[in-house]
CSV table of C-alpha atoms in Angstrom, one decimal:
chain,number,residue,atom,x,y,z
G,1,MET,CA,134.7,87.8,48.6
G,2,LYS,CA,134.0,90.0,51.9
G,3,THR,CA,130.5,90.9,50.5
G,4,LYS,CA,129.8,87.1,49.9
G,5,ILE,CA,130.9,86.2,53.5
G,6,LEU,CA,128.8,89.3,55.0
G,7,ALA,CA,125.6,87.9,52.8
G,8,THR,CA,126.1,84.5,54.0
G,9,VAL,CA,126.5,85.6,57.8
G,10,PHE,CA,123.2,87.7,57.2
G,11,PHE,CA,121.1,84.9,55.9
G,12,VAL,CA,122.4,82.4,58.6
G,13,ILE,CA,121.4,84.8,61.2
G,14,ILE,CA,118.0,85.4,59.4
G,15,PHE,CA,117.6,81.5,59.1
G,16,SER,CA,118.4,81.0,62.7
G,17,PHE,CA,115.6,83.5,63.7
G,18,TYR,CA,113.0,81.9,61.5
G,19,LYS,CA,113.8,78.4,63.0
G,20,ALA,CA,113.1,79.5,66.5
G,21,GLN,CA,109.7,78.7,68.0
G,22,ASN,CA,108.6,82.1,69.8
G,23,TYR,CA,110.0,85.6,69.1
G,24,THR,CA,110.4,88.5,71.3
G,25,ILE,CA,109.4,92.0,70.1
G,26,LYS,CA,113.0,93.0,70.0
G,27,GLN,CA,113.9,89.8,67.7
G,28,ILE,CA,111.3,90.7,65.4
G,29,ASP,CA,112.2,94.4,65.1
G,30,SER,CA,115.7,93.1,64.4
G,31,LEU,CA,114.3,90.9,61.5
G,32,ILE,CA,112.3,93.7,60.1
G,33,SER,CA,115.3,96.2,60.1
G,34,SER,CA,117.4,93.5,58.1
G,35,ALA,CA,114.4,93.2,55.8
G,36,THR,CA,113.8,96.9,55.3
G,37,GLU,CA,117.7,97.1,54.5
G,38,LEU,CA,117.4,94.5,52.0
G,39,SER,CA,114.0,95.9,50.6
G,40,ARG,CA,116.1,99.0,49.9
G,41,LYS,CA,118.8,97.8,48.1
G,42,THR,CA,116.8,94.9,46.2
G,43,PRO,CA,113.2,95.2,46.6
G,44,ASN,CA,112.4,92.4,44.0
G,45,LYS,CA,114.2,90.0,46.3
G,46,ALA,CA,112.8,91.0,49.6
G,47,VAL,CA,109.0,89.5,49.1
G,48,SER,CA,109.7,86.2,50.8
G,49,VAL,CA,111.6,87.5,53.7
G,50,ASN,CA,108.9,90.2,54.4
G,51,GLU,CA,106.1,87.6,53.9
G,52,ARG,CA,107.8,85.5,56.7
G,53,ASN,CA,108.4,88.5,59.0
G,54,TYR,CA,104.6,89.2,58.5
G,55,LYS,CA,103.7,85.7,59.4
G,56,ILE,CA,105.8,86.0,62.6
G,57,ALA,CA,104.5,89.4,63.6
G,58,GLN,CA,101.1,88.1,63.1
G,59,LYS,CA,101.7,85.1,65.3
G,60,ALA,CA,103.2,87.2,67.9
G,61,ASN,CA,100.3,89.6,67.7
G,62,TYR,CA,102.5,92.5,66.9
G,63,THR,CA,100.7,95.0,65.0
G,64,ALA,CA,103.5,97.5,64.3
G,65,GLY,CA,105.4,94.6,63.0
G,66,MET,CA,102.8,93.4,60.7
G,67,ILE,CA,102.4,97.1,59.3
G,68,LYS,CA,106.2,97.3,58.6
G,69,SER,CA,106.1,94.0,56.7
G,70,LEU,CA,102.9,94.9,54.8
G,71,ASN,CA,104.2,98.2,53.8
G,72,MET,CA,107.5,96.6,52.4
G,73,LEU,CA,105.6,93.9,50.7
G,74,SER,CA,103.4,96.6,49.0
G,75,ILE,CA,106.6,98.4,47.6
G,76,SER,CA,108.1,95.1,46.2
G,77,TYR,CA,104.9,94.0,44.6
G,78,LEU,CA,104.5,97.4,43.0
G,79,ASN,CA,108.1,97.4,41.7
G,80,MET,CA,107.4,93.9,40.2
G,81,GLY,CA,104.3,95.0,38.5
G,82,ASN,CA,101.9,92.8,40.7
G,83,PHE,CA,99.4,95.6,41.3
G,84,GLU,CA,96.7,93.2,42.8
G,85,LYS,CA,98.9,92.2,45.6
G,86,ALA,CA,100.5,95.7,45.8
G,87,LEU,CA,96.9,97.3,46.4
G,88,PHE,CA,96.0,94.5,48.8
G,89,CYS,CA,99.0,95.1,50.9
G,90,ALA,CA,98.9,98.8,50.7
G,91,LYS,CA,95.1,98.8,51.7
G,92,GLN,CA,96.1,96.3,54.6
G,93,THR,CA,98.8,98.6,55.8
G,94,GLU,CA,96.7,102.0,55.8
G,95,LYS,CA,93.9,99.7,57.7
G,96,LYS,CA,96.0,98.3,60.4
G,97,ALA,CA,98.1,101.7,60.7
G,98,SER,CA,94.9,103.5,61.3
G,99,GLU,CA,94.0,101.1,64.2
G,100,ILE,CA,97.1,102.5,66.0
G,101,ASP,CA,97.1,106.1,64.6
G,102,ASP,CA,100.6,105.3,62.7
G,103,TYR,CA,100.0,108.2,60.4
G,104,LYS,CA,103.5,107.4,58.6
G,105,ASN,CA,102.4,104.1,57.4
G,106,ILE,CA,98.8,105.2,56.6
G,107,CYS,CA,100.4,107.4,54.2
G,108,ASN,CA,102.7,104.8,52.9
G,109,GLY,CA,99.6,102.7,52.4
G,110,LEU,CA,97.7,105.7,50.6
G,111,ARG,CA,100.8,106.4,48.3
G,112,ILE,CA,101.4,102.6,47.3
G,113,SER,CA,97.6,102.6,46.3
G,114,ALA,CA,97.8,105.6,44.4
G,115,SER,CA,100.9,104.6,42.4
G,116,SER,CA,99.1,101.3,41.7
G,117,TYR,CA,96.0,102.9,40.5
G,118,SER,CA,98.0,105.3,38.5
G,119,LEU,CA,99.9,102.4,36.7
G,120,LEU,CA,96.5,100.9,36.1
G,121,GLY,CA,95.2,104.1,34.2
G,122,LEU,CA,92.7,104.7,37.4
G,123,ASP,CA,93.7,108.4,37.5
G,124,ALA,CA,90.8,109.7,39.8
G,125,GLU,CA,91.5,106.9,42.3
G,126,ALA,CA,95.0,107.7,42.4
G,127,GLN,CA,94.5,111.5,43.0
G,128,GLU,CA,91.9,110.5,45.6
G,129,MET,CA,94.6,108.4,47.6
G,130,MET,CA,97.2,111.3,47.2
G,131,ASN,CA,94.9,114.0,48.6
G,132,LYS,CA,94.1,111.7,51.8
G,133,ALA,CA,98.1,111.2,52.2
G,134,PHE,CA,98.8,114.8,52.2
G,135,ILE,CA,96.2,115.7,54.9
G,136,MET,CA,97.6,112.7,57.1
G,137,VAL,CA,101.3,113.6,56.6
G,138,ASP,CA,101.3,116.7,59.0
G,139,LYS,CA,99.9,114.3,62.0
G,140,ILE,CA,103.4,112.6,61.9
G,141,ALA,CA,105.1,113.5,65.2
G,142,ASP,CA,108.5,111.9,64.5
G,143,GLN,CA,110.8,114.5,62.4
G,144,ASP,CA,112.5,112.1,60.3
G,145,GLY,CA,109.5,110.0,59.5
G,146,PHE,CA,107.6,113.2,58.6
G,147,TYR,CA,110.4,114.5,56.2
G,148,GLU,CA,111.0,111.0,54.7
G,149,THR,CA,107.2,110.6,54.1
G,150,LYS,CA,106.8,114.0,52.9
G,151,GLY,CA,109.5,113.6,50.3
G,152,ASN,CA,108.2,110.2,49.3
G,153,LEU,CA,104.5,111.8,48.6
G,154,TYR,CA,106.2,114.3,46.1
G,155,CYS,CA,108.1,111.6,44.5
G,156,THR,CA,104.9,109.5,44.1
G,157,LYS,CA,103.1,112.6,42.8
G,158,ILE,CA,106.0,112.9,40.1
G,159,ASP,CA,105.4,109.1,39.2
G,160,ILE,CA,101.6,109.6,38.8
G,161,MET,CA,102.2,112.8,36.5
G,162,VAL,CA,104.7,110.7,34.5
G,163,TYR,CA,102.5,107.5,34.2
G,164,GLY,CA,99.0,109.1,34.4
G,165,SER,CA,96.9,110.1,31.3
G,166,LYS,CA,97.4,113.7,31.4
G,167,GLU,CA,100.1,115.7,29.6
G,168,VAL,CA,103.4,116.1,31.7
G,169,SER,CA,104.4,119.4,32.9
G,170,VAL,CA,108.1,119.6,33.4
G,171,PRO,CA,108.0,122.7,35.5
G,172,LYS,CA,105.9,120.9,37.9
G,173,LEU,CA,108.1,117.8,37.8
G,174,SER,CA,110.9,120.0,38.6
G,175,GLU,CA,109.1,121.6,41.4
G,176,TYR,CA,107.9,118.6,43.2
G,177,THR,CA,111.4,116.9,42.7
G,178,LYS,CA,112.9,120.0,44.4
G,179,LYS,CA,110.4,119.7,47.3
G,180,SER,CA,111.4,116.0,47.8
G,181,ILE,CA,115.1,116.8,47.9
G,182,ASN,CA,114.4,119.7,50.3
G,183,ALA,CA,112.3,117.3,52.5
G,184,PHE,CA,114.9,114.5,52.3
G,185,SER,CA,117.6,116.6,53.2
G,186,LYS,CA,116.4,117.3,56.5
G,187,ILE,CA,116.4,113.6,57.4
G,188,LYS,CA,119.0,113.1,60.1
G,189,ASN,CA,119.4,109.2,59.7
G,190,THR,CA,122.3,108.9,57.2
G,191,GLU,CA,121.0,105.7,55.6
G,192,ILE,CA,117.6,107.0,54.8
G,193,ARG,CA,118.7,110.5,53.8
G,194,ASN,CA,121.3,108.8,51.3
G,195,TYR,CA,118.8,106.4,50.0
G,196,SER,CA,115.9,108.7,49.5
G,197,LEU,CA,118.0,111.5,48.2
G,198,GLY,CA,119.7,109.1,45.7
G,199,LEU,CA,116.3,108.3,44.1
G,200,ALA,CA,115.5,112.2,44.2
G,201,TYR,CA,118.6,113.2,42.5
G,202,SER,CA,118.0,110.5,39.9
G,203,ASN,CA,114.4,112.2,39.1
G,204,LEU,CA,116.3,115.8,39.0
G,205,GLY,CA,118.9,114.5,36.7
G,206,LEU,CA,116.0,113.2,34.2
G,207,ILE,CA,114.3,116.6,34.5
G,208,TYR,CA,117.3,118.4,33.3
G,209,VAL,CA,117.9,115.8,30.4
G,210,GLU,CA,114.1,116.7,29.3
G,211,GLN,CA,115.4,120.6,29.4
G,212,LYS,CA,118.5,119.7,27.7
G,213,GLU,CA,120.7,120.9,30.6
G,214,PHE,CA,122.9,117.9,30.3
G,215,ASP,CA,125.6,119.3,32.6
G,216,SER,CA,123.4,119.7,35.5
G,217,ALA,CA,121.8,116.2,34.3
G,218,TYR,CA,125.2,114.4,34.7
G,219,TYR,CA,126.0,116.2,38.0
G,220,TYR,CA,122.6,114.9,39.6
G,221,MET,CA,122.8,111.4,38.3
G,222,ASN,CA,126.3,111.1,39.3
G,223,LYS,CA,125.5,112.3,42.6
G,224,SER,CA,122.7,109.6,42.9
G,225,SER,CA,125.2,106.9,41.7
G,226,ASP,CA,127.8,108.0,44.3
G,227,LEU,CA,125.2,107.8,47.0
G,228,ALA,CA,124.2,104.4,45.9
G,229,THR,CA,127.9,103.2,45.9
G,230,ILE,CA,128.6,104.6,49.3
G,231,GLU,CA,125.1,102.8,50.6
G,232,ARG,CA,126.0,99.6,48.7
G,233,ASN,CA,122.5,99.8,47.2
G,234,PRO,CA,122.1,97.9,44.1
G,235,TYR,CA,118.7,99.1,43.1
G,236,ASN,CA,119.3,103.0,43.3
G,237,LYS,CA,122.7,102.2,41.5
G,238,CYS,CA,120.5,100.8,38.6
G,239,VAL,CA,118.2,103.8,38.8
G,240,ALA,CA,121.1,106.1,38.5
G,241,LEU,CA,122.9,104.2,35.5
G,242,ASN,CA,119.6,104.1,33.7
G,243,GLY,CA,119.5,107.7,34.0
G,244,LEU,CA,123.0,108.1,32.8
G,245,VAL,CA,122.1,105.8,29.8
G,246,TYR,CA,119.3,108.0,28.9
G,247,ALA,CA,121.2,111.3,29.1
G,248,SER,CA,123.8,109.9,27.0
G,249,MET,CA,121.5,108.5,24.3
G,250,GLN,CA,119.9,111.9,24.2
G,251,GLN,CA,123.1,113.6,23.4
G,252,LYS,CA,123.8,110.7,21.0
G,253,LYS,CA,126.9,109.6,22.7
G,254,TYR,CA,126.1,106.1,22.0
G,255,LYS,CA,129.6,104.6,23.0
G,256,GLN,CA,129.4,106.3,26.3
G,257,ALA,CA,125.7,104.6,26.9
G,258,ILE,CA,127.2,101.2,26.1
G,259,SER,CA,129.8,101.7,28.9
G,260,TYR,CA,126.8,102.6,31.5
G,261,LEU,CA,124.7,99.7,30.1
G,262,GLU,CA,127.3,97.2,30.6
G,263,GLU,CA,127.5,98.2,34.1
G,264,LEU,CA,123.8,98.3,34.4
G,265,ILE,CA,122.8,95.0,32.8
G,266,PRO,CA,124.5,92.5,35.0
G,267,LEU,CA,123.4,94.6,38.1
G,268,SER,CA,119.8,94.6,37.0
G,269,LYS,CA,119.9,90.7,36.5
G,270,LYS,CA,121.5,90.4,40.2
G,271,SER,CA,119.0,92.4,41.6
G,272,ASN,CA,115.8,90.8,39.7
G,273,GLU,CA,115.1,94.2,38.1
G,274,PHE,CA,113.8,92.7,35.0
G,275,ASN,CA,112.1,95.9,33.6
G,276,LEU,CA,115.3,98.0,33.9
G,277,LEU,CA,116.8,94.9,32.2
G,278,LYS,CA,114.4,95.0,29.2
G,279,SER,CA,114.9,98.7,28.8
G,280,SER,CA,118.5,98.1,29.1
G,281,TYR,CA,118.7,95.5,26.1
G,282,GLN,CA,116.6,98.1,24.2
G,283,SER,CA,118.7,100.9,24.6
G,284,MET,CA,122.0,98.5,24.0
G,285,GLU,CA,120.2,97.5,20.7
G,286,ARG,CA,119.6,101.0,19.6
G,287,SER,CA,123.1,102.2,20.7
G,288,TYR,CA,124.8,99.3,18.4
G,289,ASP,CA,122.5,100.3,15.8
G,290,SER,CA,123.5,103.9,15.7
G,291,ILE,CA,127.5,103.0,15.9
G,292,GLY,CA,126.8,100.6,13.0
G,293,ASN,CA,127.4,97.3,14.9
G,294,LYS,CA,124.6,95.1,13.3
G,295,GLU,CA,125.8,91.9,14.9
G,296,LYS,CA,125.6,93.1,18.5
G,297,LYS,CA,122.3,94.9,17.6
G,298,LEU,CA,120.8,91.8,16.5
G,299,GLU,CA,122.1,89.9,19.7
G,300,TYR,CA,120.2,92.6,22.2
G,301,LEU,CA,117.1,92.9,20.1
G,302,THR,CA,116.8,89.0,20.3
G,303,ARG,CA,117.4,89.6,24.1
G,304,PHE,CA,115.2,92.3,24.4
G,305,ASN,CA,112.1,90.4,22.5
G,306,LYS,CA,112.6,87.4,24.5
G,307,LEU,CA,112.4,89.1,27.6
G,308,SER,CA,109.6,91.7,26.6
G,309,ASP,CA,107.4,88.6,25.5
G,310,SER,CA,107.9,87.1,28.9
G,311,LEU,CA,107.4,90.1,30.8
G,312,SER,CA,104.3,91.3,28.6
G,313,LYS,CA,102.5,88.1,29.3
G,314,VAL,CA,103.3,88.5,33.0
G,315,ASP,CA,102.4,92.1,33.3
G,316,ARG,CA,99.4,91.6,30.9
G,317,ALA,CA,97.8,89.0,33.1
G,318,LEU,CA,98.6,90.8,36.2
G,319,ARG,CA,97.3,93.9,35.1
G,320,ASP,CA,94.1,92.5,33.8
G,321,THR,CA,93.8,90.4,36.9
G,322,SER,CA,94.0,93.8,38.9
G,323,ILE,CA,91.7,95.9,36.8
G,324,GLU,CA,89.3,92.9,36.8
G,325,LYS,CA,89.2,92.7,40.6
G,326,ILE,CA,89.1,96.4,41.2
G,327,VAL,CA,86.0,96.6,39.0
G,328,LYS,CA,84.5,93.7,40.6
G,329,GLU,CA,85.0,95.3,44.0
G,330,LYS,CA,83.6,98.5,42.6
G,331,GLU,CA,80.4,96.5,41.3
G,332,GLU,CA,80.2,94.9,44.9
G,333,THR,CA,80.5,98.3,46.5
G,334,PHE,CA,77.8,99.7,44.0
G,335,MET,CA,75.6,96.9,44.9
G,336,LYS,CA,76.0,97.4,48.4
G,337,ASP,CA,75.3,101.0,48.2
G,338,ARG,CA,72.3,100.2,46.3
G,339,GLN,CA,71.1,97.8,48.6
G,340,ARG,CA,71.8,100.3,51.6
G,341,LEU,CA,69.8,102.8,49.7
G,342,TYR,CA,66.6,100.5,49.4
G,343,LEU,CA,67.0,99.9,53.1
G,344,LEU,CA,67.1,103.5,53.7
G,345,ILE,CA,64.3,104.4,51.6
G,346,ALA,CA,62.3,101.3,53.4
G,347,ALA,CA,63.3,102.6,56.9
G,348,VAL,CA,62.2,106.1,55.9
G,349,CYS,CA,58.9,104.8,54.6
G,350,LEU,CA,58.3,102.8,57.9
G,351,LEU,CA,59.5,105.7,59.9
G,352,SER,CA,56.9,108.0,58.1
G,353,VAL,CA,54.3,105.5,58.8
G,354,LEU,CA,55.2,105.4,62.5
G,355,VAL,CA,55.6,109.1,62.7
G,356,CYS,CA,52.0,109.3,61.3
G,357,TYR,CA,50.9,106.9,63.7
G,358,PHE,CA,52.2,108.3,66.8
G,359,SER,CA,51.3,111.9,65.6
G,360,TYR,CA,47.7,110.7,65.5
G,361,LYS,CA,48.0,109.2,68.9
G,362,ALA,CA,49.7,112.2,70.3
G,363,PHE,CA,47.0,114.3,68.9
G,364,ILE,CA,44.3,112.1,70.5
G,365,ASN,CA,46.3,112.1,73.7
G,366,TYR,CA,46.8,115.8,73.5
G,367,LYS,CA,42.8,116.3,73.0
G,368,GLN,CA,42.3,114.2,75.9
G,369,GLU,CA,44.9,116.0,77.9
G,370,LYS,CA,43.7,119.1,76.8
G,371,GLU,CA,40.0,118.2,78.1
G,372,LYS,CA,41.6,116.9,81.4
G,373,ALA,CA,43.5,120.3,81.7
G,374,GLN,CA,40.1,122.5,81.1
G,375,HIS,CA,38.5,120.2,83.8
G,376,LYS,CA,41.2,120.8,86.0
G,377,GLU,CA,41.5,124.3,85.3
G,378,ASN,CA,37.4,124.8,86.0
G,379,VAL,CA,37.9,122.8,89.4
G,380,ILE,CA,41.0,125.1,90.4
G,381,GLU,CA,38.8,128.1,89.5
G,382,GLU,CA,36.0,126.8,91.6
G,383,LYS,CA,38.4,126.1,94.4
G,384,GLU,CA,40.1,129.6,93.8
G,385,SER,CA,36.7,131.2,94.2
G,386,GLU,CA,35.9,129.0,97.4
G,387,LEU,CA,39.2,130.1,98.8
G,388,ILE,CA,38.8,133.6,98.0
G,389,GLU,CA,35.4,133.4,99.8
G,390,LEU,CA,37.0,131.7,102.8
G,391,LYS,CA,39.8,134.3,102.9
G,392,GLN,CA,37.3,136.9,102.9
G,393,LYS,CA,35.4,135.2,105.8
G,394,VAL,CA,38.7,134.9,107.6
G,395,ASN,CA,39.7,138.3,106.9
G,396,ASN,CA,36.4,139.4,108.3
G,397,ALA,CA,36.7,137.1,111.3
G,398,PHE,CA,40.4,138.3,111.9
G,399,GLU,CA,39.3,142.0,111.7
G,400,GLU,CA,36.2,141.1,114.2
G,401,VAL,CA,38.8,139.4,116.3
G,402,ILE,CA,41.0,142.5,116.5
G,403,GLU,CA,38.4,144.8,116.9
G,404,LEU,CA,37.0,143.0,120.2
G,405,ALA,CA,40.7,142.7,121.6
G,406,LYS,CA,41.1,146.3,121.0
G,407,ASN,CA,38.1,147.2,122.8
G,408,ASN,CA,38.9,144.7,125.4
G,409,ASP,CA,35.4,143.0,125.2
G,410,PRO,CA,34.5,140.1,127.2
G,411,PRO,CA,33.4,138.0,124.1
G,412,PHE,CA,37.1,138.4,122.6
G,413,LEU,CA,38.5,135.1,123.7
G,414,THR,CA,35.3,133.1,122.9
G,415,ARG,CA,35.5,134.3,119.2
G,416,PHE,CA,39.4,134.1,119.1
G,417,GLN,CA,38.7,130.3,119.9
G,418,GLU,CA,36.1,130.0,117.1
G,419,VAL,CA,38.4,131.5,114.6
G,420,TYR,CA,41.5,129.5,115.8
G,421,PRO,CA,40.5,126.5,117.5
G,422,ASN,CA,43.9,125.0,117.7
G,423,ILE,CA,45.7,127.5,119.6
G,424,ILE,CA,43.8,127.4,122.7
G,425,LYS,CA,43.5,123.5,122.5
G,426,LYS,CA,47.2,123.4,122.2
G,427,LEU,CA,48.0,125.7,125.0
G,428,LEU,CA,45.8,123.8,127.3
G,429,GLN,CA,47.4,120.6,126.4
G,430,ILE,CA,50.8,122.0,127.6
G,431,ASP,CA,49.3,123.7,130.6
G,432,PRO,CA,45.8,122.8,131.6
G,433,GLN,CA,45.9,125.1,134.6
G,434,LEU,CA,46.3,128.3,132.3
G,435,GLN,CA,43.7,130.8,133.2
G,436,SER,CA,41.3,132.8,131.0
G,437,SER,CA,43.1,135.9,131.4
G,438,GLU,CA,46.6,134.1,130.3
G,439,LEU,CA,44.7,132.4,127.7
G,440,ARG,CA,43.4,136.0,126.5
G,441,PHE,CA,47.1,137.4,126.8
G,442,CYS,CA,48.3,134.5,124.7
G,443,ALA,CA,45.8,135.2,121.9
G,444,MET,CA,46.6,138.9,121.9
G,445,LEU,CA,50.4,137.9,121.3
G,446,PHE,CA,49.4,135.4,118.7
G,447,LEU,CA,47.7,138.3,116.7
G,448,ASN,CA,51.0,140.1,117.0
G,449,PHE,CA,50.0,143.0,119.5
G,450,SER,CA,52.9,144.4,120.9
G,451,SER,CA,53.7,144.8,124.6
G,452,LYS,CA,52.6,148.6,124.3
G,453,ASP,CA,49.5,147.8,122.7
G,454,ILE,CA,48.3,145.2,125.0
G,455,ALA,CA,49.3,147.4,127.8
G,456,GLU,CA,46.9,150.2,126.3
G,457,TYR,CA,44.2,148.0,125.5
G,458,THR,CA,44.0,146.2,128.8
G,459,PHE,CA,44.6,149.4,130.7
G,460,VAL,CA,47.8,148.0,132.7
G,461,GLN,CA,51.3,149.2,132.8
G,462,HIS,CA,53.7,148.4,130.3
G,463,GLN,CA,56.2,146.7,132.9
G,464,SER,CA,53.3,144.6,133.9
G,465,ILE,CA,53.2,143.1,130.3
G,466,GLN,CA,56.7,142.1,130.2
G,467,THR,CA,56.4,140.4,133.6
G,468,ARG,CA,53.4,138.4,132.4
G,469,LYS,CA,55.6,137.5,129.2
G,470,ASN,CA,58.1,136.1,131.8
G,471,ARG,CA,55.6,134.1,133.6
G,472,LEU,CA,53.9,132.7,130.6
G,473,ARG,CA,57.6,131.5,129.2
G,474,LYS,CA,57.9,129.6,132.5
G,475,LYS,CA,54.5,128.1,132.3
G,476,LEU,CA,54.6,127.1,128.9
G,477,ASN,CA,58.4,126.2,128.9
G,478,ILE,CA,59.4,128.6,126.3
G,479,PRO,CA,63.2,128.9,125.8
G,480,THR,CA,64.3,132.7,126.6
G,481,GLN,CA,66.2,132.6,123.4
G,482,GLU,CA,63.2,131.8,121.4
G,483,ASP,CA,60.7,134.5,120.0
G,484,ILE,CA,57.3,134.1,121.9
G,485,TYR,CA,55.3,135.5,119.1
G,486,LEU,CA,57.0,132.9,116.6
G,487,TRP,CA,56.5,130.1,119.3
G,488,LEU,CA,52.8,131.1,119.5
G,489,LYS,CA,52.5,131.1,115.7
G,490,ASN,CA,53.9,127.7,115.2
G,491,LEU,CA,51.1,126.2,117.2
G,492,ASP,CA,48.7,127.0,114.4
G,493,ASN,CA,50.7,124.8,111.9
């Protein structure tokens, strides 16, 4: 009674949220949190709720909400055998999660795609998805998210091995199951840890059944059942009971199997777990057959056949549609790739023609530039020859002027003016009253004669040369801090 009241309150709250016109992010997160709990406990009943949540998140442009809803939808569709929708939602989960670097849901999308491909018999595609997921999982920063996802990947690896076309290795199954339990045990969130461990314990129990270690099998399946009871999780309870049925039948304890089945069948119906319900009918039929109850055997055989026919039609239709769609997508991808290849070949051909054309043009330009460069080189050589000749003349004139200065010859100033016409001209522009002796003195300074040299060549005292320098500075307004030699050199620029 209490459970019914809580369920009623839950759906009233959900309904009131859906009726609202706009939702805050907090409200959408609350809806998704409730849907997540419902998905874990009864995944086959959660489709409509998750579809509505996705539309609400989409309307609010809330990417994280859309991703979570798509992920739960992919799990529900996979559980129901609708591989086409499971693959669509899984790929959308991966795509949208990639846009915001949500590595946990990238992995979730990849592993649901892998499970779907495996159940459709596409082992290579399944393995490709799993390889990508195991690369991505190490990028998950949140510790609980990392351990939950890592454990789920190992569980998916187990499912792929069981449903795949290759022979099952029990030691490998045991290894992956223990790895999943080790990962799940590190989750701090109690609800997520118990839910995940419940499924992993059921897997380990089934492995012990295959190894004929029945005490260990019952131990782990009962642990799974107890966790499901604590968390009030009908789905995990169904999985655990189904494992206990299998263990009992392997030991030929048919009455014990029937007692478990009597609990499992109504719970499977309530949870809409029709595949589990079908296998339960079959197990019940075989158990009653083994203990000699023909009437009950016939009853459950009839139920099994009826449900099996119904599910087979749906499963076959869904499987055929899914495979047909995947094949069609592959063909379309192949055609697109082929078109891209043709375009690439055409582009390469065009590029080759352009390269040839521009190479030819470049060769012609190179030839022309080379001819121009050769002409310039010839001109430069001529100019350099002229320059050398000019330098030689200048050097000869310089040496001649120097000799005239050293000998204190009267033609010195005249020859200096011929070789360096700008100097005398600029000095007279500064001071037109400059005398020949002063101009002669400036010329010797320009030629870098030291005070001692000038004194020697002009037959005057060294002190007189310094005095003449000071007078010259005043006449020509040369600052005392400026080098008079440099000042005169700058007149020639």
